[in-house]
Coordinates of C-alpha atoms in Angstrom, one line a residue:
Chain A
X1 CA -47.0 28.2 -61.7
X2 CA -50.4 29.8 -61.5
X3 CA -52.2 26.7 -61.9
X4 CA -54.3 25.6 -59.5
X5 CA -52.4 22.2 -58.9
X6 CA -49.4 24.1 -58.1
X7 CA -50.9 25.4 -54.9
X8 CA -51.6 22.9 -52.7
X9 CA -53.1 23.2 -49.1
X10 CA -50.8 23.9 -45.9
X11 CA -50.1 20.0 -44.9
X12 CA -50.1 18.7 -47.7
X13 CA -46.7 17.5 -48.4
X14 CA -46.1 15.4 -52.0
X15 CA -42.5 15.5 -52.2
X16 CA -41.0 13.0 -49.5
X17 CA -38.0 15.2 -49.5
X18 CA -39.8 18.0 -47.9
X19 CA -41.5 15.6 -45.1
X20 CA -37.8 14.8 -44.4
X21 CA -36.9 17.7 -44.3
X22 CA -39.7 19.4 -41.8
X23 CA -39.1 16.2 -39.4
X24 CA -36.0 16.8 -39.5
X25 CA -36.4 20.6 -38.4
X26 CA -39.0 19.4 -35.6
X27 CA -36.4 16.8 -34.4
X28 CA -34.5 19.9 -33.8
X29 CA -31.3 18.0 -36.2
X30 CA -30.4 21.2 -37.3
X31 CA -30.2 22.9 -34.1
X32 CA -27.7 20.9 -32.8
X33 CA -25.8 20.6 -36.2
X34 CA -25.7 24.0 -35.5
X35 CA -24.6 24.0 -32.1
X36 CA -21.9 21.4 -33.1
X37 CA -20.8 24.0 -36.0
X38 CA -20.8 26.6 -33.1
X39 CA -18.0 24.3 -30.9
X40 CA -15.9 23.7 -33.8
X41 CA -15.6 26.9 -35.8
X42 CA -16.7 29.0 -32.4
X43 CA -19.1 32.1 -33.0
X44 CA -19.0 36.0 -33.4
X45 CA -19.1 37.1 -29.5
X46 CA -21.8 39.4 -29.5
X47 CA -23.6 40.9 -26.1
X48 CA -25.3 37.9 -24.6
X49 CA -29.2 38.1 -24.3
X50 CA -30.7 38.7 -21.2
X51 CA -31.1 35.5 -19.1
X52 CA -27.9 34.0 -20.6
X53 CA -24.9 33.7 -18.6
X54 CA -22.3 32.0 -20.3
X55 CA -21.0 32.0 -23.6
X56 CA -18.9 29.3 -24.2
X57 CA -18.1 25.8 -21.6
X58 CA -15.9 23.6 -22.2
X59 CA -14.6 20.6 -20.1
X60 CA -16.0 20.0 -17.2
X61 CA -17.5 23.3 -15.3
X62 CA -19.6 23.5 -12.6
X63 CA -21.7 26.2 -11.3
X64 CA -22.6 25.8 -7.1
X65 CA -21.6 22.2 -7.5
X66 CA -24.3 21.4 -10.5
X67 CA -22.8 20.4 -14.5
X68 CA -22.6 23.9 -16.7
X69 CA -24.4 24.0 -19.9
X70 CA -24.6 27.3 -21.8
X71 CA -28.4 27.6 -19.9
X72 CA -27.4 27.6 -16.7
X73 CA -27.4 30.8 -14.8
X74 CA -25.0 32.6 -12.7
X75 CA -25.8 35.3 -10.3
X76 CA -23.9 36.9 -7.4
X77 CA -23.6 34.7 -4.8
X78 CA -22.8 31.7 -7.3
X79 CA -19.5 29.5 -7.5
X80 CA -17.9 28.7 -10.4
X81 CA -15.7 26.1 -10.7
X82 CA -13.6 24.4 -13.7
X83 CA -11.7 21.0 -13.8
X84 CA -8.0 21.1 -15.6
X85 CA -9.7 20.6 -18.5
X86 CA -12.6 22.7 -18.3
X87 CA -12.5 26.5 -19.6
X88 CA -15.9 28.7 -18.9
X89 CA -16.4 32.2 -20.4
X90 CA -19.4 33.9 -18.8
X91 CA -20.9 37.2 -17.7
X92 CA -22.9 38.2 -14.6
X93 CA -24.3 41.9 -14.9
X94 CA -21.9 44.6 -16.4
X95 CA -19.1 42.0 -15.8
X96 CA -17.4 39.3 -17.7
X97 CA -15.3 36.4 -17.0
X98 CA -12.8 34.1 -18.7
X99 CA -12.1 31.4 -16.2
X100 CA -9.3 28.6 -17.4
X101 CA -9.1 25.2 -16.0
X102 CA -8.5 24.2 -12.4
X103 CA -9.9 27.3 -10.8
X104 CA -12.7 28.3 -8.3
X105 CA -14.0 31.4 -7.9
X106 CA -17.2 33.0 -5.4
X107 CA -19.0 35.6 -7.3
X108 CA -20.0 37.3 -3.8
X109 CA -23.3 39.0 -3.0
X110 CA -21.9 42.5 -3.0
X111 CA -21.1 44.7 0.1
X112 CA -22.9 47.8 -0.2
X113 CA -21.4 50.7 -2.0
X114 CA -19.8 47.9 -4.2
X115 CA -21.6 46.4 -7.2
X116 CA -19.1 43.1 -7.6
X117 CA -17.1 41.4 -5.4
X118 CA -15.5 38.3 -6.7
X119 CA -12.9 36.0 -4.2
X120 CA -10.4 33.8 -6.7
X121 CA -10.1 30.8 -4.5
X122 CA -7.3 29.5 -6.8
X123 CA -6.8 29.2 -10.0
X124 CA -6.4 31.7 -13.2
X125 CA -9.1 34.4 -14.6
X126 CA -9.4 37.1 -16.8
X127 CA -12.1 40.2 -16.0
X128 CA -13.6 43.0 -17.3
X129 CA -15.4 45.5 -15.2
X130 CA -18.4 48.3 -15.8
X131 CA -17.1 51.6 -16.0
X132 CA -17.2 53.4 -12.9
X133 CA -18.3 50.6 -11.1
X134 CA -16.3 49.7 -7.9
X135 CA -15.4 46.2 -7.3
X136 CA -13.2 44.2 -5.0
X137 CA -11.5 40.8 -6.1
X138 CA -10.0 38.7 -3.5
X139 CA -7.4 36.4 -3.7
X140 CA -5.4 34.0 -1.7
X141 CA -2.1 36.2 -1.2
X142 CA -4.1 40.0 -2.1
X143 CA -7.2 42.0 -2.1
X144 CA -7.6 44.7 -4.8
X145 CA -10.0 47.2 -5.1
X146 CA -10.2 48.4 -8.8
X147 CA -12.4 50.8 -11.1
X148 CA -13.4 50.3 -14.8
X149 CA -10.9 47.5 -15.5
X150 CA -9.9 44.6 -17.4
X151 CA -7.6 42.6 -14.9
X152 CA -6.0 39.0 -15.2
X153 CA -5.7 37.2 -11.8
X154 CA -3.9 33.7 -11.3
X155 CA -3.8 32.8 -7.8
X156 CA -2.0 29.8 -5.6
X157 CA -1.3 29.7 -1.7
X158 CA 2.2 31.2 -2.6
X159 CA 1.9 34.4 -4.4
X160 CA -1.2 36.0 -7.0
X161 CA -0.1 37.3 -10.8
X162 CA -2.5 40.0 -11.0
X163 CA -2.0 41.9 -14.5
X164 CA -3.9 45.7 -14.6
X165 CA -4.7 44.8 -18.6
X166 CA -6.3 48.4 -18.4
X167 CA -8.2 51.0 -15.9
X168 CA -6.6 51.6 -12.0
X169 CA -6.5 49.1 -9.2
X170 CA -5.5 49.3 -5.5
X171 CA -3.6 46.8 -4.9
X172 CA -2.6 45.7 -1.1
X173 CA -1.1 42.2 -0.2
X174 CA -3.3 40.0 2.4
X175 CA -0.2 39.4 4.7
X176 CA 1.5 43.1 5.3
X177 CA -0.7 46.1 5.3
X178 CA 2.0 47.9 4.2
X179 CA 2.5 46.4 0.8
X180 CA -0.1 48.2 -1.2
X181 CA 0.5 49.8 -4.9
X182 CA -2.2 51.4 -7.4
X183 CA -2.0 50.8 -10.7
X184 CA -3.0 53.2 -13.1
X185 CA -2.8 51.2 -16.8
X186 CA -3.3 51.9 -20.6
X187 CA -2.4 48.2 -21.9
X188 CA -0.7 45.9 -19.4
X189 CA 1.8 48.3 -18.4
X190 CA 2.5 47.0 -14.9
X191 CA 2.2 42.7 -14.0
X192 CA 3.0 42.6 -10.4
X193 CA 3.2 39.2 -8.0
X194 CA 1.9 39.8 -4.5
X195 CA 3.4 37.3 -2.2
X196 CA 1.9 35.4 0.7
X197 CA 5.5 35.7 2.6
X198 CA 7.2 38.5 2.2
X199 CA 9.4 41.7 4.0
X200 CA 7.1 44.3 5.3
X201 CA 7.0 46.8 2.1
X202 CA 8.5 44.1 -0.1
X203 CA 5.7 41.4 -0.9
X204 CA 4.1 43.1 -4.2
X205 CA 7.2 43.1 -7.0
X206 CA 7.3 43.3 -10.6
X207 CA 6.2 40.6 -13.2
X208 CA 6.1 39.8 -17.0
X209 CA 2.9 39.5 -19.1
X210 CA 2.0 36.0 -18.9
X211 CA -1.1 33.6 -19.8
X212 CA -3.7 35.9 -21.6
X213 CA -4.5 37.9 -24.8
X214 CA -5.9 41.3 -26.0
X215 CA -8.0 38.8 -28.5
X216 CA -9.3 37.3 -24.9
X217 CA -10.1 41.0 -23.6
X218 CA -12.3 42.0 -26.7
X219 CA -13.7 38.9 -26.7
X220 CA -15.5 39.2 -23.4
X221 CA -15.4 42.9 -23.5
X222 CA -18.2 42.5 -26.2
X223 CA -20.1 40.0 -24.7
X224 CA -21.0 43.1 -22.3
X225 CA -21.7 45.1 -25.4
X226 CA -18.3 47.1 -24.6
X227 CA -15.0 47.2 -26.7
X228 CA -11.4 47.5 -25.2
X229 CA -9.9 50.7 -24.9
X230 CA -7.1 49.9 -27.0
X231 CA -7.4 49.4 -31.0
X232 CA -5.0 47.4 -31.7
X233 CA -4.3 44.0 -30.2
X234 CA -0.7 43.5 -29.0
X235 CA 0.3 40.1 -31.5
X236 CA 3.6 39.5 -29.2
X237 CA 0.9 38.1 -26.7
X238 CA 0.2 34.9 -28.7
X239 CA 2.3 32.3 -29.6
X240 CA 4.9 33.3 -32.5
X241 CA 3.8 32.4 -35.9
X242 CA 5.6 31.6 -39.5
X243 CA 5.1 33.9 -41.9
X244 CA 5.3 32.3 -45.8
X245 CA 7.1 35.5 -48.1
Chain B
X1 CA 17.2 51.0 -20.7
X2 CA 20.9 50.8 -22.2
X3 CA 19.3 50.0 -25.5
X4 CA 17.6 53.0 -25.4
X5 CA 20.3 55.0 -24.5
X6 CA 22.2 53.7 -27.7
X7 CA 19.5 54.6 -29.9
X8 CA 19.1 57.9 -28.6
X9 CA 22.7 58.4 -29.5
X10 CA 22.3 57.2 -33.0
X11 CA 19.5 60.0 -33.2
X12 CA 21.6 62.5 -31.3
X13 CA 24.4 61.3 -34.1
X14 CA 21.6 61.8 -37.0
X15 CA 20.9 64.7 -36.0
X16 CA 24.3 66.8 -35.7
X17 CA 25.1 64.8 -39.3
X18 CA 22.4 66.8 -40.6
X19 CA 24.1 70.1 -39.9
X20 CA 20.8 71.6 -37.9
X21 CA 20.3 72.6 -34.2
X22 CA 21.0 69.5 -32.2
X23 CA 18.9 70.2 -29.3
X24 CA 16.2 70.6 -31.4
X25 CA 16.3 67.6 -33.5
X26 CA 17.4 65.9 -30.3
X27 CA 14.3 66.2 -28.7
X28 CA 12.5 65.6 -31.6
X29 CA 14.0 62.3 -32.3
X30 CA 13.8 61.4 -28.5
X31 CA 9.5 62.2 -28.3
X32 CA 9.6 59.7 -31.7
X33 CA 12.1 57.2 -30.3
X34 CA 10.0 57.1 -26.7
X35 CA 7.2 56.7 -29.3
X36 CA 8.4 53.0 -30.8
X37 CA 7.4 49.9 -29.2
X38 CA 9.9 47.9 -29.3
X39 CA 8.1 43.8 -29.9
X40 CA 11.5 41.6 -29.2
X41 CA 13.6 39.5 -31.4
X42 CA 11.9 36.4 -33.1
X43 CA 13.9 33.5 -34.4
X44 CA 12.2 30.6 -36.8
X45 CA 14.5 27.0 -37.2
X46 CA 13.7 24.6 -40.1
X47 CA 14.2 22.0 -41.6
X48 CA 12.0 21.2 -44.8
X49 CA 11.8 18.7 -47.8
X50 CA 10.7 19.7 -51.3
X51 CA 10.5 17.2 -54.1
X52 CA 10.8 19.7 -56.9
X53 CA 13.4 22.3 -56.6
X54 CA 14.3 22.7 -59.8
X55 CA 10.7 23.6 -60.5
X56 CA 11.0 21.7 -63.1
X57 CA 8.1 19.1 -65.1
X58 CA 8.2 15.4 -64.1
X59 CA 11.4 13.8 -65.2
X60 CA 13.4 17.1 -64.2
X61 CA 12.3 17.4 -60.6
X62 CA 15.2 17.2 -58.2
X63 CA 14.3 17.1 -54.9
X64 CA 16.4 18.4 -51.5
X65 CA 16.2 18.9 -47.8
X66 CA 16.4 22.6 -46.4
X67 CA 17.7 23.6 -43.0
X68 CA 16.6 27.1 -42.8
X69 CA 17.0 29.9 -39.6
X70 CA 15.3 33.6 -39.7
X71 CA 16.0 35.5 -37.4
X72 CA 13.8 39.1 -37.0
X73 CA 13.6 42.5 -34.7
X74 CA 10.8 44.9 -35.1
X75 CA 8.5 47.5 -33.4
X76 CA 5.5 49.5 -33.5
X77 CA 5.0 53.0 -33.9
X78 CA 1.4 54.2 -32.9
X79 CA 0.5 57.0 -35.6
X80 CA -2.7 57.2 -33.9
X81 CA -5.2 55.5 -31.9
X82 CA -6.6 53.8 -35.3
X83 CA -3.7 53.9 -37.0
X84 CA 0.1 52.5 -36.7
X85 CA 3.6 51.7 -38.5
X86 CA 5.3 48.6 -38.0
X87 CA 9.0 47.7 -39.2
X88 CA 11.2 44.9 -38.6
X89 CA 14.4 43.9 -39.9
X90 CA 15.4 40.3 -40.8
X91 CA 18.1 37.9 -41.9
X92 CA 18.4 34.2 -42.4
X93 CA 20.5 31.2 -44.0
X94 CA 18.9 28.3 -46.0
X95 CA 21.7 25.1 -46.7
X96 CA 20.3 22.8 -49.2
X97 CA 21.9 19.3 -48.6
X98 CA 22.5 18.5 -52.0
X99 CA 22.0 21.3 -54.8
X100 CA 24.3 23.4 -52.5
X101 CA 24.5 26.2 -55.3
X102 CA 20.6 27.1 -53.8
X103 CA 22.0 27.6 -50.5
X104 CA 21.7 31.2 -50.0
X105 CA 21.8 34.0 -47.1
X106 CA 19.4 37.2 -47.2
X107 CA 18.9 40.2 -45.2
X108 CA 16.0 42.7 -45.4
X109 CA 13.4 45.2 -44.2
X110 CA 9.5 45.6 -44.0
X111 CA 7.5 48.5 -43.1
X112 CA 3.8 47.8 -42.6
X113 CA 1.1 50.9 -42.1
X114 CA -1.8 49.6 -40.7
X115 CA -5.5 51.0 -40.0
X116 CA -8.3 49.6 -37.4
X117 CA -11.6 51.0 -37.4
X118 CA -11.8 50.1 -33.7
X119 CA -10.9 47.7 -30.8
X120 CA -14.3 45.4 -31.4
X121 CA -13.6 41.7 -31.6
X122 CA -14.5 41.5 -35.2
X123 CA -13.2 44.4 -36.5
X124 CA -11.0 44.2 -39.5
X125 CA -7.5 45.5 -39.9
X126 CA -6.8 47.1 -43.4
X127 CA -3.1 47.0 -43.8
X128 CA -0.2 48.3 -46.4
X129 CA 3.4 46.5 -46.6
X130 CA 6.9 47.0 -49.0
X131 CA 9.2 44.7 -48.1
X132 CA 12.8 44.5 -49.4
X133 CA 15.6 42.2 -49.6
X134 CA 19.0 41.4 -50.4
X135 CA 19.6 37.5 -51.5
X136 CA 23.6 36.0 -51.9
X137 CA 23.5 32.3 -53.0
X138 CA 26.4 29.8 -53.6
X139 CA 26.0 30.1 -57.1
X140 CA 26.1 33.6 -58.6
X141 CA 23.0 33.8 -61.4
X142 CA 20.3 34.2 -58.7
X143 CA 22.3 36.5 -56.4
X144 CA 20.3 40.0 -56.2
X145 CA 17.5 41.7 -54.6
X146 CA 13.8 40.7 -54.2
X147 CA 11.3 43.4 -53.3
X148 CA 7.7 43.3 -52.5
X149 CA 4.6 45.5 -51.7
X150 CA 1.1 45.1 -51.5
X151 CA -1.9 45.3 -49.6
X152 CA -3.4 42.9 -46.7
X153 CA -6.5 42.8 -44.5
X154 CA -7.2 40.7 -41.5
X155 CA -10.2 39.9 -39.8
X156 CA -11.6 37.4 -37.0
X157 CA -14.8 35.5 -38.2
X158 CA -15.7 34.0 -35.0
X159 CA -13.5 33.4 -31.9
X160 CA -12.2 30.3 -33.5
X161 CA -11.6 31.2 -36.9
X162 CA -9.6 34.1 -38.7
X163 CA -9.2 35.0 -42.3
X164 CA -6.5 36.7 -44.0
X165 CA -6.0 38.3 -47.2
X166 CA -3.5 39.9 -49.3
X167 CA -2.1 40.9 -52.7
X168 CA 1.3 41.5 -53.3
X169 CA 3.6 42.3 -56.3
X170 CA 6.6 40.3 -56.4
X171 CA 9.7 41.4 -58.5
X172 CA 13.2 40.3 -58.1
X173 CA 16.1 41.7 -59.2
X174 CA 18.6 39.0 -60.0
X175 CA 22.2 38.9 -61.5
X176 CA 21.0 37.0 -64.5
X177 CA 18.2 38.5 -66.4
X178 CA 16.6 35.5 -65.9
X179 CA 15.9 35.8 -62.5
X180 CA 14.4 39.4 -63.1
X181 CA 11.1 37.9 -62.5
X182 CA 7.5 39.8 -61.8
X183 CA 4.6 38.5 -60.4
X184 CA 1.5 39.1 -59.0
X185 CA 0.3 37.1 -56.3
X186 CA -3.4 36.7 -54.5
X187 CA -3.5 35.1 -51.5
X188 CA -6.1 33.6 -48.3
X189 CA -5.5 32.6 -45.1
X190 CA -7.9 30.7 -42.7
X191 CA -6.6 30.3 -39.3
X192 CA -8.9 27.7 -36.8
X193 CA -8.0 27.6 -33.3
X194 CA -8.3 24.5 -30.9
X195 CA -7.9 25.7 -27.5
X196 CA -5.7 28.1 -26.7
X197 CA -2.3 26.7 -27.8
X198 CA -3.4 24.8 -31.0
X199 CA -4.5 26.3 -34.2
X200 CA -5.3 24.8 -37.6
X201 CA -4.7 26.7 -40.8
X202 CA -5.1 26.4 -44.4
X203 CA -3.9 28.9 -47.3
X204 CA -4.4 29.6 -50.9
X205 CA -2.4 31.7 -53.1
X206 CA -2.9 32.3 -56.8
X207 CA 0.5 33.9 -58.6
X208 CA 0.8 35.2 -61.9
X209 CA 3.4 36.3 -63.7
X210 CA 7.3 35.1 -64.2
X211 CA 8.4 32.1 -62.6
X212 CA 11.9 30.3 -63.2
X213 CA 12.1 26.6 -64.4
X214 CA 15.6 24.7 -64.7
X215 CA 15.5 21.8 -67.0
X216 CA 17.9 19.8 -68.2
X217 CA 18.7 19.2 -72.0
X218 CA 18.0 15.1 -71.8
X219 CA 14.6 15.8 -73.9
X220 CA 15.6 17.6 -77.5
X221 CA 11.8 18.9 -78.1
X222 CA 10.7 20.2 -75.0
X223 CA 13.7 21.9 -74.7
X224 CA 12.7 23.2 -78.0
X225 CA 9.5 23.7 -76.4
X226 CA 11.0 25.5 -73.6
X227 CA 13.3 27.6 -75.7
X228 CA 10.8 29.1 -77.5
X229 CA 8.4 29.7 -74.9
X230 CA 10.8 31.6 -72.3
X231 CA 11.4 35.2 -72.3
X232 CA 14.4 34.4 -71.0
X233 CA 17.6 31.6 -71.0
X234 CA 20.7 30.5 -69.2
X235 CA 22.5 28.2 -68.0
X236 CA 21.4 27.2 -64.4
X237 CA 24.8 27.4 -62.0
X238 CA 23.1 26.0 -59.0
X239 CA 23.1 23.1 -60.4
X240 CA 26.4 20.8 -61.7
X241 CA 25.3 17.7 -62.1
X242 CA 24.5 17.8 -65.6
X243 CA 23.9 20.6 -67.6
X244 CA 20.6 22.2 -66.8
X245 CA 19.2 25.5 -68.2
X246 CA 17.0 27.9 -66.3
X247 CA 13.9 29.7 -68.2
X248 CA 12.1 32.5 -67.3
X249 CA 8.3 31.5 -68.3
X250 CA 4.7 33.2 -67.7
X251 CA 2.9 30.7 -66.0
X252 CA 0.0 30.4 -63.5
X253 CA 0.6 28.9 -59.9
X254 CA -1.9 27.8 -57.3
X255 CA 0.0 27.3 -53.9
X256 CA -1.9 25.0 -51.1
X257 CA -1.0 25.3 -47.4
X258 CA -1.9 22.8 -44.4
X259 CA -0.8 23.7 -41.4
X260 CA -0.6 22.9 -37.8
X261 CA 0.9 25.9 -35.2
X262 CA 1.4 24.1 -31.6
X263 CA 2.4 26.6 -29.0
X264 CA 4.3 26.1 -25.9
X265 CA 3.8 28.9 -24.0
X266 CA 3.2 32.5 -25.5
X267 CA 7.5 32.6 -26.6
X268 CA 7.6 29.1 -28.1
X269 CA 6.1 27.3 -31.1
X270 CA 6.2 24.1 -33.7
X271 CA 4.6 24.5 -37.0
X272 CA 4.4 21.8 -39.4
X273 CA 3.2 22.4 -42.7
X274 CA 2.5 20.5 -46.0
X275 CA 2.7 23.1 -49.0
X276 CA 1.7 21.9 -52.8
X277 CA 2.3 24.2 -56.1
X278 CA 1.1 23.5 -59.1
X279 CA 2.3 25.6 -62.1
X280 CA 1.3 26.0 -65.2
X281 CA 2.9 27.7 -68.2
X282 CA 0.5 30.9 -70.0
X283 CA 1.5 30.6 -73.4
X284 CA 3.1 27.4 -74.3
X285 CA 4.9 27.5 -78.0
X286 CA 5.4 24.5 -80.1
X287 CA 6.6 22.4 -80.0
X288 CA 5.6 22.4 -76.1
X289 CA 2.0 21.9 -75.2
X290 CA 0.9 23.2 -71.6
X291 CA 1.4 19.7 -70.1
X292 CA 5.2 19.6 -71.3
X293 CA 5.7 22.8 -68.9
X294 CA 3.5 21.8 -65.9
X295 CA 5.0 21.1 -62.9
X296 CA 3.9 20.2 -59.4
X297 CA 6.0 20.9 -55.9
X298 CA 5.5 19.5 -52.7
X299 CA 7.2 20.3 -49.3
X300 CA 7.2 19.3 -46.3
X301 CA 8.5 21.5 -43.5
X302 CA 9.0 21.7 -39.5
X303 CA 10.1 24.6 -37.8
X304 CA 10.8 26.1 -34.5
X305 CA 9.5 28.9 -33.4
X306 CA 10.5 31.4 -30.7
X307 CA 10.4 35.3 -29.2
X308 CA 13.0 36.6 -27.2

């Protein structure tokens, strides 16, 4: 090994597997292997580097009209919009999104005194919120003000799911002043339906949990470099699966 | 709420039994019934086909169709915030169609203790299980109990794939000494999600220790073979159609699972699943050689799922 015809000078390349092998890492063959790897067995969600927005597209998503890719950026004042088919998880500042298929939301320049403000056109998404950071999220049937908070939103002309996950939120429907709630939650403790149409006092009532996970939660909890307040996610949220004794 | 209330008279009950104060236990019982989670009842329908249940080498394999229903109810109590108790009771039928003496009805309880560092995506849970059971069959040999403990951790790779791992001690308790049988068994579980209502998975489970074989007597030397290997003999009553004898043998099995979960919804499910085990026996005797006691099962099974 210490011979001097083992040690060849950089560039030289005598064994045709190795040329192979470094055209195929300038062609770049292995990045997208890698990226294709990434799609099919998915990745450890980690905090996203600075200058990356989202974290996963699939489908078709658009951002302000254009075709998402996993470079394009979304800052406040952006909107984000998913076919039926499409899914987009992403994060703008402190906050992080899960939006499913047929939705459209606004990511709004904020008011002042608020850091976020986010208007669900229609549609279904799943949020996580800074700490301490006041944000409004407005929907077609409700507007709610909420503090430090995972929330789940699913919105239609008719009536808004909105699912405190954890954190408070101020909850007040669009069409009677006088149907507001707060929410003060520790894990999903309170799903409530605000309704476009209802009897003054009467438009926000009770729901069940529907349509997203804890798994979801930590999942873009940590792509904000945060974890969940809870420990343990709740397995009754997923779909029920056989056990072999 | 009336559920509640029912339990909270069981503890109210509990406590008066136990000759002490019943205000005090009372109120103890009621902070640590407040305390359980309750997670619903889940019910499992299936029907499955499995070309060997005799578990039996080639030539002895009978095979049979299962229709199957489990039905469970369990909840959670938080120990604290890392750490937590699960229990559930459950209870089931399986009808075979043809070798009815396997048809059988059980009933049984698990307690699980599990510990999670912390609520990050990837972080693993460490868990502990015993699981006990009470099994009545048509025939009467096999009729007894089966318990099980062990230990299991489960952890998320990325946010498609999760793994799965556990060992567990098996040992059942049967009428017939036969079907006294210990084991050991090792197992893996990958998990791949597609979207959110598919998921993909594939297991692997190494078992060692007893395992029951029923052959018939059509073969004088292997069943000379097979007399002299097991540690245990009778005549098989599940079976009628000829007379067929059941040994208790140490042998080896590697079990294979492919799997498909498709969800409906977060209450409703369809699993199909191709299992394969392959068996073979640790210390053949003459005149047996290992491949006289090998045997190979396949199944085939699709089941409902749901969560009330």
């Amino acid at each position: 090994m210490g011979g001097s015809a083992a040690v060849r000078a950089w560039g030289e390349l005598d064994d045709p597997r190795r040329r192979v092998l470094i055209q195929a890492l300038a062609a770049g063959i292995f990045s997208s292997a890698g990226n294709a790897a990434a799609q099919l067995l998915g990745r450890t969600p980690a905090r996203l580097p600075s200058g990356q927005s989202i974290y996963r597209v699939s489908g078709s998503v658009t951002v302000n009209t254009q075709q998402a890719t996993l470079q394009t950026r979304i800052v406040p004042g952006d909107t984000v919009e998913t076919a039926p088919n499409g899914e987009v998880i992403f994060a703008v500042a402190e906050e992080a999104f899960l939006l499913r298929g047929g939705s459209r939301m606004v990511i709004e320049k904020p008011p002042s005194g608020l850091t976020t403000a986010l208007r669900l056109v229609t549609g279904k998404v799943l949020s996580v919120f800074g700490r301490g950071r006041p944000t409004r999220i407005v929907t077609a049937t409700s507007t709610i003000g909420i503090r430090g908070t995972g929330a789940y939103a699913e919105t239609d002309p008719e009536q808004t799911y909105f699912c405190t996950c954890y954190g408070v939120a101020d909850i007040a429907a669009n069409s009677d002043p006088s149907s507001r709630e707060t929410v003060s939650a520790k894990h999903h403790d309170k799903p409530l339906y605000i309704l476009a149409k209802g009897k003054a006092g009467e438009a926000i009532r009770r729901a069940p949990f529907i349509n997203h996970t804890d798994q979801e939660l930590a999942l873009i909890e940590s792509l904000v470099g945060r974890t969940p307040p809870f420990v343990f996610p709740v397995d009754t949220y997923n779909a029920p699966r056989r056990d072999y004794p | 709420m009336r559920r509640g209330e029912t339990i909270r008279s069981v503890a109210l009950g509990l406590a008066l039994s136990a000759g002490a104060p019943a205000s005090a236990h009372a109120a103890g019982y009621s902070e640590f019934l407040d305390s359980v989670q309750f997670r619903g009842f889940r019910a499992e329908a299936s029907y499955t086909t499995d070309s060997n249940v005799t578990r039996a080498p080639a030539g002895d394999a009978l095979s049979d169709r299962i229709l199957g229903v489990r039905v469970s109810a369990g909840g959670v109590i938080p120990l604290s915030t890392r750490t937590r108790v699960a229990v559930q009771g459950f209870a089931g039928i399986q009808k075979f169609g043809t070798y009815t003496g396997l048809s059988n009805n059980f009933i049984g309880t698990q307690g699980d203790f599990f510990f999670r560092s912390s609520g990050e995506f990837t972080a693993a849970t460490y868990g502990a299980f015993v699981r006990t059971a009470k099994e009545e069959y048509e025939s009467t040999l096999r009729d007894g109990y089966r318990h099980a403990f062990g230990v299991t951790v489960q952890k998320p790779l990325t946010d498609r794939v999760q793994l799965f791992g556990g060992l567990t001690r098996n040992i059942s308790d049967g009428k017939s000494t036969v079907f006294d049988a210990r084991n050991t068994a090792l197992r893996g579980n990958a998990d791949w999600t597609l979207g959110r209502w598919n998921t993909v998975y594939l297991g692997a489970e190494y078992r060692t220790g007893d395992s029951v074989s029923t052959v018939s007597r059509n073969d004088p030397i292997r069943t000379l073979g097979f007399v002299n290997t097991a540690s245990a003999i009778i005549q098989d009553d599940a079976f009628n159609d000829t007379p067929r004898d059941a040994y208790r043998l140490k042998a080896h099995t590697v079990i294979a699972t492919l799997g498909y979960n498709r969800a409906f919804g977060e209450r409703h499910a369809v699993d199909i699943s191709l299992r394969r085990a392959q068996s073979s026996v640790q210390n053949a005797v003459a005149p047996a050689s290992g491949s006289d006691l090998r045997y190979t099962a396949n199944q085939i099974s699709v089941a409902y799922l749901g969560r009330f």
